[in-house]
Amino acid sequence: MPDDLQDNPKSIIRHYVEMGVLALLLVVFLAVSLWRQDPLHQKDAAATMKAIGLILAAGLTLTMYSFLYRDNPLFKIAENLYVGVALGYMAMFVWRQALRPMVYEPIFHAPTWSALQTALLHKTVPIIVGFMLLTRLSRKHGWISRYAYALMIGWAAGLAIPNITNTYILKQLYAAVTPLQQAITSAPNTPAFSYDWFVGTAGPVVGTLVILIGTVSVLFYFFFSVEHKKVGRAVSTVGIWFLMVSFGASFGYTVMGRLSLLIGRVQFLLDEWLKIPST
Amino acid sequence: MRTPEINRKRFELARRCVYVVIALAVIIPYFFNPKQEFKPMAEVVSVYEKIDAMKPGDQVLMAFDYDPSSEAELYPMSMALLRHCFKKGVIPVIVTHWFAGLGLFEKACNEAAEDANSMWGKKIVSGRDYALLGFRPGWTDLIVKIERDLKGAYETDYFKQPTRGMKALEGVNSLEDFELMIDLAAGATVEFWIAYGTDKSGTPMAAGTTAVSAPDLYPFYKSGQMIGFMGGLRGAADYEKLLKIPDRGERGMLAQSAAHIIIILLVLGANVHMFAKRLFGNKRD
């Protein structure tokens, strides 16, 4: 029992009631699992393991959601188990998918002498750089890792600068200006206020203007070198409105994403654990 | 006057009531699932049409950059895309930056292959009808390598089969040899693929992302750097509708709509309460 409950009789009773309910739910869960999955009467060992796996997955899912009521020992177990399994899984996959096929096997199981020479030629420097990164763990020798980081950052920056400039600035600028240019070119041939005029000329012009106003006003809102007074304040207020609309869209999508995760878990519990056919 | 303790208890109760209502909104539609009509979004239609227009034997590079934590949204998309490819005879070539999802991707390939067998009588074979190349470390470096030399980046596939001479990779040496590149991503890899891959090679690019990341992709879609994308479970549902094979995406739409209505009502209710409190004061407290 937690220490802070020791002197409060109401809290002690509540604690024992909650523990009782938790135990009851556990019994109900096991009974339902044995009824729906029946791991003891499967046709072979693989099916039995699958049924046990499904019961475990369902149990861990429900345990995770139990946190919505309040923190509890089962949630703590599931939380620690999750972190431990994720780390173990990661270590195993890094070995199996990266270190063994790309480092260990080419060097220690090279089929020929020339294959070993090629492997050493290509892999010695990356291996040394990798070990240099590990010196970060030592206070005394941590400075060695800086050379490895410097190499990595220099490499990444060299790779990123032309590509990111092209993708995020040049192509976006081109895309922003193109509709305007097309609208100006097509304007003399289109009767004003016709459908084509709205779609081909007015629409792109308004769209481009909105993007321009939004970009400038939001950038100005974050420009603190000038005091935001009079016109400056008006521009930054427009910027706030654009930011709010953007945050609203992001929030809406985030709610949708979180609900999708819940729907996914509910579908798993109903479809696979309880085996209830959907209508 | 209400004490802080009473306020806290009321808040705790309200919080739990919200959870219960949302849970019911998601569970109940599972049992009473009337047909819900919705129109697929233009950005999803363009991805569908691109694959639908391909010839048998064309190859699509698919990066499945997610893990089980995003399974609910991205697995239905993976299934819909794989089924579509197998139906059309298009060859998906699957790579990933996220090793933790590899088991899931193998399962998706097997399930889609079984579906192709049961629905269209096609026997789908790894290495011939699809290639699961698996994980390699490197992030942007891997994309740069694939952009130049795919078989150099992946000398063997996930099942340890050599990629040189693999039928599924015939005629493919680099990113530009693919008809389409699709990244199903739970993180920021779509932007990496655009910047380091498709913008350079000129390969048409599409994506599928979690709903949280979807707003970030509109600038790339509007600029033509992507031909289309699927956002969240709704994106998967749209693709399933176009493919006419309903699955987890379409089945989740009613639950999602119900939960959205509840959330909108809660937001409105909370705002009305706040404004009423501001207007009429808080004399009772």
Tab-separated table of C-alpha atoms in Angstrom, chain A residues 14 67-70 82 89-91 93-94 96-98 100-102 105 155-156 159-161 163-164 166-168 171-172 175 249-267 270-272 276-279, chain B residues 12 15-16 19 22 26-27 29-33 69-73 99-100 102-103 135-137 140-141 144 158 160 191 194-196 199-200 211-212 214-215 218-220 222-223 225 231-234 248 251-252 255-256 259-260 263:
chain	number	residue	atom	x	y	z
A	14	ARG	CA	-10.873	2.871	-1.520
A	67	PHE	CA	-4.138	4.313	-17.177
A	68	LEU	CA	-7.109	6.428	-18.274
A	69	TYR	CA	-8.726	5.570	-14.939
A	70	ARG	CA	-5.561	6.103	-12.920
A	82	TYR	CA	6.999	-2.347	-23.556
A	89	TYR	CA	13.823	-6.118	-30.416
A	90	MET	CA	15.855	-3.148	-31.627
A	91	ALA	CA	19.167	-4.685	-30.528
A	93	PHE	CA	17.262	-6.295	-35.477
A	94	VAL	CA	20.284	-3.998	-35.618
A	96	ARG	CA	20.494	-9.228	-37.758
A	97	GLN	CA	19.709	-6.593	-40.361
A	98	ALA	CA	22.761	-4.331	-40.218
A	100	ARG	CA	25.871	-9.117	-39.126
A	101	PRO	CA	25.267	-8.859	-42.912
A	102	MET	CA	27.200	-5.604	-43.395
A	105	GLU	CA	29.911	-11.710	-42.241
A	155	TRP	CA	28.712	14.967	-44.708
A	156	ALA	CA	25.023	15.538	-43.908
A	159	LEU	CA	24.333	16.504	-48.871
A	160	ALA	CA	21.464	18.551	-47.489
A	161	ILE	CA	22.247	22.105	-48.582
A	163	ASN	CA	18.868	19.209	-52.048
A	164	ILE	CA	16.933	21.019	-49.335
A	166	ASN	CA	16.021	22.890	-54.276
A	167	THR	CA	13.064	21.085	-52.659
A	168	TYR	CA	11.950	23.554	-49.993
A	171	LYS	CA	10.532	24.318	-56.273
A	172	GLN	CA	8.103	25.903	-53.792
A	175	ALA	CA	5.049	26.534	-57.740
A	249	ALA	CA	-5.863	22.202	-39.169
A	250	SER	CA	-2.986	20.382	-37.468
A	251	PHE	CA	-5.039	19.852	-34.307
A	252	GLY	CA	-7.970	18.486	-36.328
A	253	TYR	CA	-5.699	16.014	-38.110
A	254	THR	CA	-4.048	15.078	-34.799
A	255	VAL	CA	-7.422	14.281	-33.218
A	256	MET	CA	-8.242	12.187	-36.290
A	257	GLY	CA	-4.909	10.346	-35.972
A	258	ARG	CA	-5.330	9.586	-32.273
A	259	LEU	CA	-8.864	8.322	-32.868
A	260	SER	CA	-7.563	6.089	-35.661
A	261	LEU	CA	-5.199	4.474	-33.162
A	262	LEU	CA	-8.107	3.841	-30.793
A	263	ILE	CA	-10.217	2.461	-33.642
A	264	GLY	CA	-7.330	0.166	-34.620
A	265	ARG	CA	-7.082	-1.226	-31.085
A	266	VAL	CA	-10.866	-1.624	-30.764
A	267	GLN	CA	-10.950	-3.470	-34.097
A	270	LEU	CA	-13.302	-7.159	-31.197
A	271	ASP	CA	-12.057	-8.902	-34.354
A	272	GLU	CA	-9.127	-10.952	-33.184
A	276	ILE	CA	-16.956	-10.944	-32.927
A	277	PRO	CA	-17.899	-10.707	-36.612
A	278	SER	CA	-18.454	-7.126	-37.724
A	279	THR	CA	-21.759	-6.329	-39.433
B	12	GLU	CA	-11.707	13.688	-12.679
B	15	ARG	CA	-12.528	13.363	-17.680
B	16	ARG	CA	-13.559	9.737	-17.204
B	19	TYR	CA	-13.303	8.636	-22.134
B	22	ILE	CA	-15.565	8.311	-26.817
B	26	VAL	CA	-15.994	3.945	-31.325
B	27	ILE	CA	-17.337	0.543	-30.203
B	29	PRO	CA	-20.696	1.488	-34.751
B	30	TYR	CA	-18.822	-1.821	-34.950
B	31	PHE	CA	-22.094	-3.636	-34.207
B	32	PHE	CA	-24.458	-1.338	-36.114
B	33	ASN	CA	-22.511	-0.541	-39.220
B	69	SER	CA	2.767	1.979	-33.327
B	70	SER	CA	1.296	3.375	-36.573
B	71	GLU	CA	-0.227	0.102	-37.720
B	72	ALA	CA	-3.810	1.332	-37.303
B	73	GLU	CA	-3.430	3.979	-39.997
B	99	PHE	CA	13.429	-2.138	-39.002
B	100	ALA	CA	10.843	-2.542	-36.235
B	102	LEU	CA	9.668	-5.686	-40.870
B	103	GLY	CA	7.520	-8.460	-39.382
B	135	PHE	CA	15.959	-2.615	-43.943
B	136	ARG	CA	19.322	-0.923	-44.455
B	137	PRO	CA	20.724	1.778	-42.172
B	140	THR	CA	19.244	9.991	-46.324
B	141	ASP	CA	22.402	8.142	-47.417
B	144	VAL	CA	20.912	8.726	-52.212
B	158	TYR	CA	14.880	-9.691	-46.700
B	160	LYS	CA	18.686	-13.405	-48.124
B	191	GLU	CA	10.245	14.889	-47.216
B	194	ILE	CA	11.316	14.086	-52.102
B	195	ALA	CA	14.491	16.065	-51.380
B	196	TYR	CA	17.098	13.333	-51.844
B	199	ASP	CA	13.099	15.622	-57.014
B	200	LYS	CA	16.478	14.553	-58.427
B	211	ALA	CA	-3.120	11.990	-40.027
B	212	VAL	CA	-0.798	14.001	-37.786
B	214	ALA	CA	-0.811	14.945	-43.434
B	215	PRO	CA	-1.043	18.795	-43.295
B	218	TYR	CA	-0.075	19.757	-48.896
B	219	PRO	CA	2.682	22.192	-50.031
B	220	PHE	CA	4.423	19.329	-51.864
B	222	LYS	CA	0.148	21.602	-54.529
B	223	SER	CA	3.593	22.269	-56.006
B	225	GLN	CA	6.387	17.465	-56.205
B	231	GLY	CA	-3.729	10.961	-44.982
B	232	GLY	CA	-4.610	8.784	-42.004
B	233	LEU	CA	-7.333	6.183	-41.795
B	234	ARG	CA	-9.526	8.315	-44.067
B	248	ARG	CA	-10.241	-1.891	-41.835
B	251	ARG	CA	-15.003	-0.096	-41.464
B	252	GLY	CA	-13.404	2.509	-39.223
B	255	ALA	CA	-16.615	5.062	-35.710
B	256	GLN	CA	-14.377	7.977	-36.637
B	259	ALA	CA	-16.211	10.173	-32.342
B	260	HIS	CA	-15.630	13.397	-34.298
B	263	ILE	CA	-15.595	15.806	-29.867
